[in-house]
mmCIF file of C-alpha atoms and ligand atoms in Angstrom:
data_model
loop_
_atom_site.group_PDB
_atom_site.id
_atom_site.type_symbol
_atom_site.label_atom_id
_atom_site.label_comp_id
_atom_site.label_asym_id
_atom_site.label_seq_id
_atom_site.Cartn_x
_atom_site.Cartn_y
_atom_site.Cartn_z
ATOM 1 C CA MET A 1 -119.881 119.953 31.455
ATOM 2 C CA ASP A 2 -117.480 121.480 29.170
ATOM 3 C CA LEU A 3 -116.696 119.535 25.756
ATOM 4 C CA THR A 4 -113.735 117.659 26.732
ATOM 5 C CA GLU A 5 -115.620 116.226 30.019
ATOM 6 C CA ASN A 6 -118.468 115.338 28.114
ATOM 7 C CA ILE A 7 -116.241 113.450 25.849
ATOM 8 C CA ALA A 8 -114.473 111.650 28.719
ATOM 9 C CA ASN A 9 -117.824 110.706 30.107
ATOM 10 C CA ILE A 10 -118.831 109.367 26.915
ATOM 11 C CA SER A 11 -116.115 107.222 26.426
ATOM 12 C CA LEU A 12 -116.030 105.922 30.191
ATOM 13 C CA HIS A 13 -119.337 105.023 29.278
ATOM 14 C CA GLU A 14 -118.504 102.705 26.455
ATOM 15 C CA GLU A 15 -115.942 101.148 28.252
ATOM 16 C CA GLN A 16 -118.617 100.438 31.050
ATOM 17 C CA THR A 17 -121.245 98.635 28.565
ATOM 18 C CA ALA A 18 -118.474 97.033 26.315
ATOM 19 C CA LYS A 19 -119.563 93.743 25.362
ATOM 20 C CA LYS A 20 -117.776 90.754 24.303
ATOM 21 C CA ARG A 21 -117.026 90.256 20.108
ATOM 22 C CA ASN A 22 -119.140 87.770 18.778
ATOM 23 C CA ASP A 23 -117.398 87.021 15.495
ATOM 24 C CA TYR A 24 -115.024 84.462 16.956
ATOM 25 C CA ILE A 25 -114.721 81.163 15.023
ATOM 26 C CA ASP A 26 -116.886 78.473 17.134
ATOM 27 C CA TRP A 27 -115.274 75.312 18.705
ATOM 28 C CA GLN A 28 -115.640 72.725 15.820
ATOM 29 C CA GLU A 29 -114.169 75.745 13.611
ATOM 30 C CA TYR A 30 -111.374 75.900 15.331
ATOM 31 C CA PHE A 31 -110.423 72.497 16.095
ATOM 32 C CA MET A 32 -111.104 71.468 12.026
ATOM 33 C CA ALA A 33 -109.156 74.815 11.182
ATOM 34 C CA VAL A 34 -106.086 73.230 13.781
ATOM 35 C CA ALA A 35 -106.331 70.247 11.433
ATOM 36 C CA PHE A 36 -106.006 72.154 8.548
ATOM 37 C CA LEU A 37 -103.100 74.114 9.622
ATOM 38 C CA ALA A 38 -101.052 71.205 10.719
ATOM 39 C CA ALA A 39 -102.073 69.480 6.928
ATOM 40 C CA LYS A 40 -99.885 72.971 5.696
ATOM 41 C CA ARG A 41 -96.786 70.920 7.352
ATOM 42 C CA SER A 42 -97.186 67.763 4.948
ATOM 43 C CA LYS A 43 -95.167 67.779 2.386
ATOM 44 C CA ASP A 44 -97.075 65.212 0.031
ATOM 45 C CA PRO A 45 -97.310 67.480 -3.370
ATOM 46 C CA LYS A 46 -100.785 65.907 -3.883
ATOM 47 C CA THR A 47 -102.928 65.351 -0.824
ATOM 48 C CA GLN A 48 -102.278 67.039 2.733
ATOM 49 C CA VAL A 49 -104.367 65.794 5.746
ATOM 50 C CA GLY A 50 -104.548 67.013 8.794
ATOM 51 C CA ALA A 51 -105.947 65.768 11.966
ATOM 52 C CA CYS A 52 -106.788 66.751 15.756
ATOM 53 C CA ILE A 53 -107.647 65.311 18.641
ATOM 54 C CA VAL A 54 -110.209 66.910 21.601
ATOM 55 C CA ASN A 55 -111.206 65.174 24.950
ATOM 56 C CA ASN A 56 -114.427 66.123 26.672
ATOM 57 C CA ASP A 57 -113.218 69.445 27.929
ATOM 58 C CA ASN A 58 -112.490 70.456 24.527
ATOM 59 C CA LYS A 59 -108.503 70.367 25.012
ATOM 60 C CA ILE A 60 -106.308 69.495 22.062
ATOM 61 C CA VAL A 61 -104.340 66.367 22.798
ATOM 62 C CA GLY A 62 -102.804 65.196 19.851
ATOM 63 C CA ILE A 63 -102.342 66.776 16.146
ATOM 64 C CA GLY A 64 -100.464 64.914 12.968
ATOM 65 C CA TYR A 65 -100.425 65.234 9.183
ATOM 66 C CA ASN A 66 -99.746 62.666 6.474
ATOM 67 C CA GLY A 67 -95.666 62.171 6.320
ATOM 68 C CA MET A 68 -92.689 59.632 6.435
ATOM 69 C CA PRO A 69 -92.089 58.098 9.513
ATOM 70 C CA ILE A 70 -89.346 59.169 11.810
ATOM 71 C CA GLY A 71 -85.851 58.387 10.083
ATOM 72 C CA CYS A 72 -87.453 58.057 6.500
ATOM 73 C CA ASN A 73 -85.994 60.945 4.860
ATOM 74 C CA ASP A 74 -88.536 62.873 2.795
ATOM 75 C CA ASP A 75 -86.340 64.065 0.165
ATOM 76 C CA ASP A 76 -85.234 59.907 -0.097
ATOM 77 C CA PHE A 77 -88.307 58.628 0.094
ATOM 78 C CA PRO A 78 -91.116 58.267 -2.891
ATOM 79 C CA TRP A 79 -94.099 60.807 -3.317
ATOM 80 C CA GLY A 80 -95.722 59.614 -6.489
ATOM 81 C CA LYS A 81 -98.702 57.800 -6.810
ATOM 82 C CA ASN A 82 -98.750 55.650 -9.969
ATOM 83 C CA THR A 83 -95.189 54.065 -10.447
ATOM 84 C CA PRO A 84 -94.896 50.560 -12.142
ATOM 85 C CA SER A 85 -93.598 49.073 -8.808
ATOM 86 C CA PRO A 86 -95.582 50.104 -5.191
ATOM 87 C CA LEU A 87 -92.518 49.908 -3.811
ATOM 88 C CA ASP A 88 -91.493 53.572 -5.534
ATOM 89 C CA SER A 89 -94.553 55.334 -4.626
ATOM 90 C CA LYS A 90 -95.841 56.925 -1.172
ATOM 91 C CA TYR A 91 -98.238 54.383 -0.124
ATOM 92 C CA LEU A 92 -96.323 51.686 1.530
ATOM 93 C CA TYR A 93 -94.259 54.483 3.373
ATOM 94 C CA VAL A 94 -96.626 57.484 4.479
ATOM 95 C CA CYS A 95 -97.876 57.775 7.863
ATOM 96 C CA HIS A 96 -101.756 59.042 7.898
ATOM 97 C CA ALA A 97 -102.506 62.078 9.451
ATOM 98 C CA GLU A 98 -104.897 60.125 12.196
ATOM 99 C CA MET A 99 -102.520 57.648 12.827
ATOM 100 C CA ASN A 100 -99.861 60.780 13.670
ATOM 101 C CA ALA A 101 -102.285 62.438 15.517
ATOM 102 C CA ILE A 102 -102.995 58.996 17.890
ATOM 103 C CA LEU A 103 -99.318 58.648 18.427
ATOM 104 C CA ASN A 104 -98.352 62.179 19.391
ATOM 105 C CA LYS A 105 -100.470 62.334 21.830
ATOM 106 C CA ASN A 106 -99.877 64.283 24.789
ATOM 107 C CA SER A 107 -102.484 62.871 27.164
ATOM 108 C CA ALA A 108 -102.223 59.392 28.606
ATOM 109 C CA ASP A 109 -104.910 58.359 26.550
ATOM 110 C CA VAL A 110 -107.299 59.586 23.663
ATOM 111 C CA LYS A 111 -110.415 57.688 25.367
ATOM 112 C CA ASP A 112 -113.967 59.055 24.563
ATOM 113 C CA CYS A 113 -112.214 61.652 22.272
ATOM 114 C CA THR A 114 -113.374 63.254 19.123
ATOM 115 C CA ILE A 115 -110.753 63.152 15.986
ATOM 116 C CA TYR A 116 -111.240 66.410 13.333
ATOM 117 C CA VAL A 117 -109.743 65.180 10.097
ATOM 118 C CA GLY A 118 -109.924 66.643 6.319
ATOM 119 C CA LEU A 119 -110.562 63.405 4.664
ATOM 120 C CA PHE A 120 -112.981 60.640 6.109
ATOM 121 C CA PRO A 121 -110.238 57.860 7.686
ATOM 122 C CA CYS A 122 -109.105 55.059 6.006
ATOM 123 C CA ASN A 123 -109.748 51.496 7.093
ATOM 124 C CA GLU A 124 -106.114 50.949 8.582
ATOM 125 C CA CYS A 125 -106.745 54.653 10.478
ATOM 126 C CA ALA A 126 -110.536 53.452 11.280
ATOM 127 C CA LYS A 127 -108.735 50.441 13.138
ATOM 128 C CA MET A 128 -106.383 52.785 15.375
ATOM 129 C CA ILE A 129 -108.958 54.905 16.011
ATOM 130 C CA ILE A 130 -111.441 52.200 17.189
ATOM 131 C CA GLN A 131 -108.331 50.781 19.357
ATOM 132 C CA SER A 132 -107.334 53.765 20.769
ATOM 133 C CA GLY A 133 -110.383 54.447 22.365
ATOM 134 C CA ILE A 134 -111.605 57.576 20.162
ATOM 135 C CA LYS A 135 -115.516 57.973 20.003
ATOM 136 C CA LYS A 136 -116.567 60.262 17.326
ATOM 137 C CA VAL A 137 -114.815 61.153 13.729
ATOM 138 C CA VAL A 138 -115.535 64.519 12.350
ATOM 139 C CA TYR A 139 -114.478 64.921 8.997
ATOM 140 C CA LEU A 140 -115.050 67.290 6.337
ATOM 141 C CA SER A 141 -114.488 65.520 2.844
ATOM 142 C CA ASP A 142 -115.496 61.771 1.932
ATOM 143 C CA LYS A 143 -114.507 61.903 -1.531
ATOM 144 C CA ASN A 144 -113.286 58.056 -1.173
ATOM 145 C CA ALA A 145 -116.440 57.279 0.003
ATOM 146 C CA HIS A 146 -117.104 54.471 -3.104
ATOM 147 C CA ARG A 147 -113.861 52.561 -2.539
ATOM 148 C CA PRO A 148 -113.883 49.594 -0.543
ATOM 149 C CA GLU A 149 -111.337 50.872 2.134
ATOM 150 C CA TYR A 150 -113.882 53.639 3.071
ATOM 151 C CA ILE A 151 -116.870 51.675 3.109
ATOM 152 C CA ALA A 152 -114.622 49.020 5.270
ATOM 153 C CA SER A 153 -114.056 51.847 7.769
ATOM 154 C CA LYS A 154 -117.740 52.758 8.089
ATOM 155 C CA LYS A 155 -118.630 48.584 8.869
ATOM 156 C CA MET A 156 -116.320 48.776 11.554
ATOM 157 C CA PHE A 157 -117.410 52.511 12.868
ATOM 158 C CA ASN A 158 -120.940 51.138 13.089
ATOM 159 C CA ALA A 159 -119.886 48.215 14.437
ATOM 160 C CA SER A 160 -118.171 49.810 17.525
ATOM 161 C CA ASN A 161 -120.451 52.469 18.111
ATOM 162 C CA ILE A 162 -118.549 55.148 16.792
ATOM 163 C CA ILE A 163 -119.899 58.466 15.305
ATOM 164 C CA TYR A 164 -118.921 59.800 12.262
ATOM 165 C CA LYS A 165 -119.987 63.255 11.225
ATOM 166 C CA GLN A 166 -119.498 65.356 8.071
ATOM 167 C CA TYR A 167 -118.675 68.703 8.896
ATOM 168 C CA LYS A 168 -120.707 71.461 7.197
ATOM 169 C CA PRO A 169 -118.319 74.746 7.772
ATOM 170 C CA ARG A 170 -120.039 78.136 8.428
ATOM 171 C CA ILE A 171 -117.672 79.948 6.587
ATOM 172 C CA SER A 172 -115.411 79.004 3.646
ATOM 173 C CA LYS A 173 -112.179 80.511 4.855
ATOM 174 C CA ILE A 174 -110.196 81.427 8.125
ATOM 175 C CA GLU A 175 -107.479 83.705 7.659
ATOM 176 C CA ILE A 176 -104.336 84.034 9.833
ATOM 177 C CA ASN A 177 -102.758 86.990 9.220
ATOM 178 C CA PHE A 178 -99.227 87.868 11.096
ATOM 179 C CA ASP A 179 -99.496 91.354 9.625
ATOM 180 C CA ILE A 180 -101.576 92.896 12.287
ATOM 181 C CA ASP A 181 -100.886 96.840 13.562
ATOM 182 C CA TRP A 182 -101.411 95.605 17.200
ATOM 183 C CA ASP A 183 -101.317 99.437 17.862
ATOM 184 C CA LEU A 184 -104.380 100.179 15.914
ATOM 185 C CA VAL A 185 -106.542 97.316 17.491
ATOM 186 C CA SER A 186 -105.365 98.486 20.473
ATOM 187 C CA PRO A 187 -103.412 101.362 21.136
ATOM 188 C CA THR A 188 -100.443 101.577 24.089
ATOM 189 C CA LYS A 189 -101.919 103.433 26.397
HETATM 190 O O1 5HU B 201 -107.463 59.967 5.789
HETATM 191 C C1 5HU B 201 -106.814 60.000 5.092
HETATM 192 N N1 5HU B 201 -105.129 60.335 5.818
HETATM 193 C C2 5HU B 201 -104.136 60.894 4.833
HETATM 194 O O2 5HU B 201 -103.536 61.105 5.906
HETATM 195 N N2 5HU B 201 -104.047 60.514 4.005
HETATM 196 C C3 5HU B 201 -102.920 60.652 3.281
HETATM 197 C C4 5HU B 201 -102.168 59.518 2.926
HETATM 198 C C5 5HU B 201 -101.406 60.146 1.201
HETATM 199 O O3 5HU B 201 -100.319 60.690 1.630
HETATM 200 C C6 5HU B 201 -102.105 61.309 1.103
HETATM 201 C C7 5HU B 201 -103.566 60.530 0.279
HETATM 202 O O4 5HU B 201 -102.788 60.526 -1.112
HETATM 203 P P1 5HU B 201 -103.322 60.417 -2.848
HETATM 204 O O5 5HU B 201 -104.895 61.513 -2.387
HETATM 205 O O6 5HU B 201 -102.612 61.186 -3.872
HETATM 206 O O7 5HU B 201 -103.697 59.062 -3.137
HETATM 207 O O8 5HU B 201 -103.151 61.469 1.954
HETATM 208 C C8 5HU B 201 -105.463 60.090 3.280
HETATM 209 C C9 5HU B 201 -106.301 59.652 3.881
HETATM 210 C C10 5HU B 201 -107.739 58.957 3.184
HETATM 211 O O9 5HU B 201 -108.170 58.526 3.583
HETATM 212 ZN ZN1 ZN B 202 -105.742 56.585 6.769
#
């Protein structure tokens, strides 16, 4: 067997024994990352939240982020927090990520689904989650846990048998790189 033939045999063997890659992201990482990607669409200068609703077949059926209602111009409505009049701050207007994800659903309903969200849901979103039939909440941060709205959320979730679970990331960062050299990854034949 000459050298060229030998090299060809080795590469054929490599092709035939090729294994799947194992550094792929798992389902939870994928859904939480989708929620975080959606949050990047938010115009809120302080807090960007994203939510991703997933059914029992691991299919995404709704995505949302916090933003002004349709027709309420992002540039005209306020984004401040601590204004003398509540009418001049964002809170009376902004739609929360969870609410948008539920309303944006692309399936008939979101019954028995799981919602992945950056922040633990407030009491208003908790009510929407319960009424929509979502059965599980996976959240990243519970930074407002001491506030009455969030204590109320937990009371309602407990009463309604909604499971809530904090997501503990295995990795702290998932990078999206548009700058891939596709020919280097998989050379054109
Ligand atoms: O679950 C949530 N979902 C959600 O979309 N939000 C939004 C509403 C506001 O735009 C922002 C919170 O504003 P701030 O952190 O500045 O108080 O995050 C806030 C929460 C917190 O519960
Ligand atoms: Zn909310």
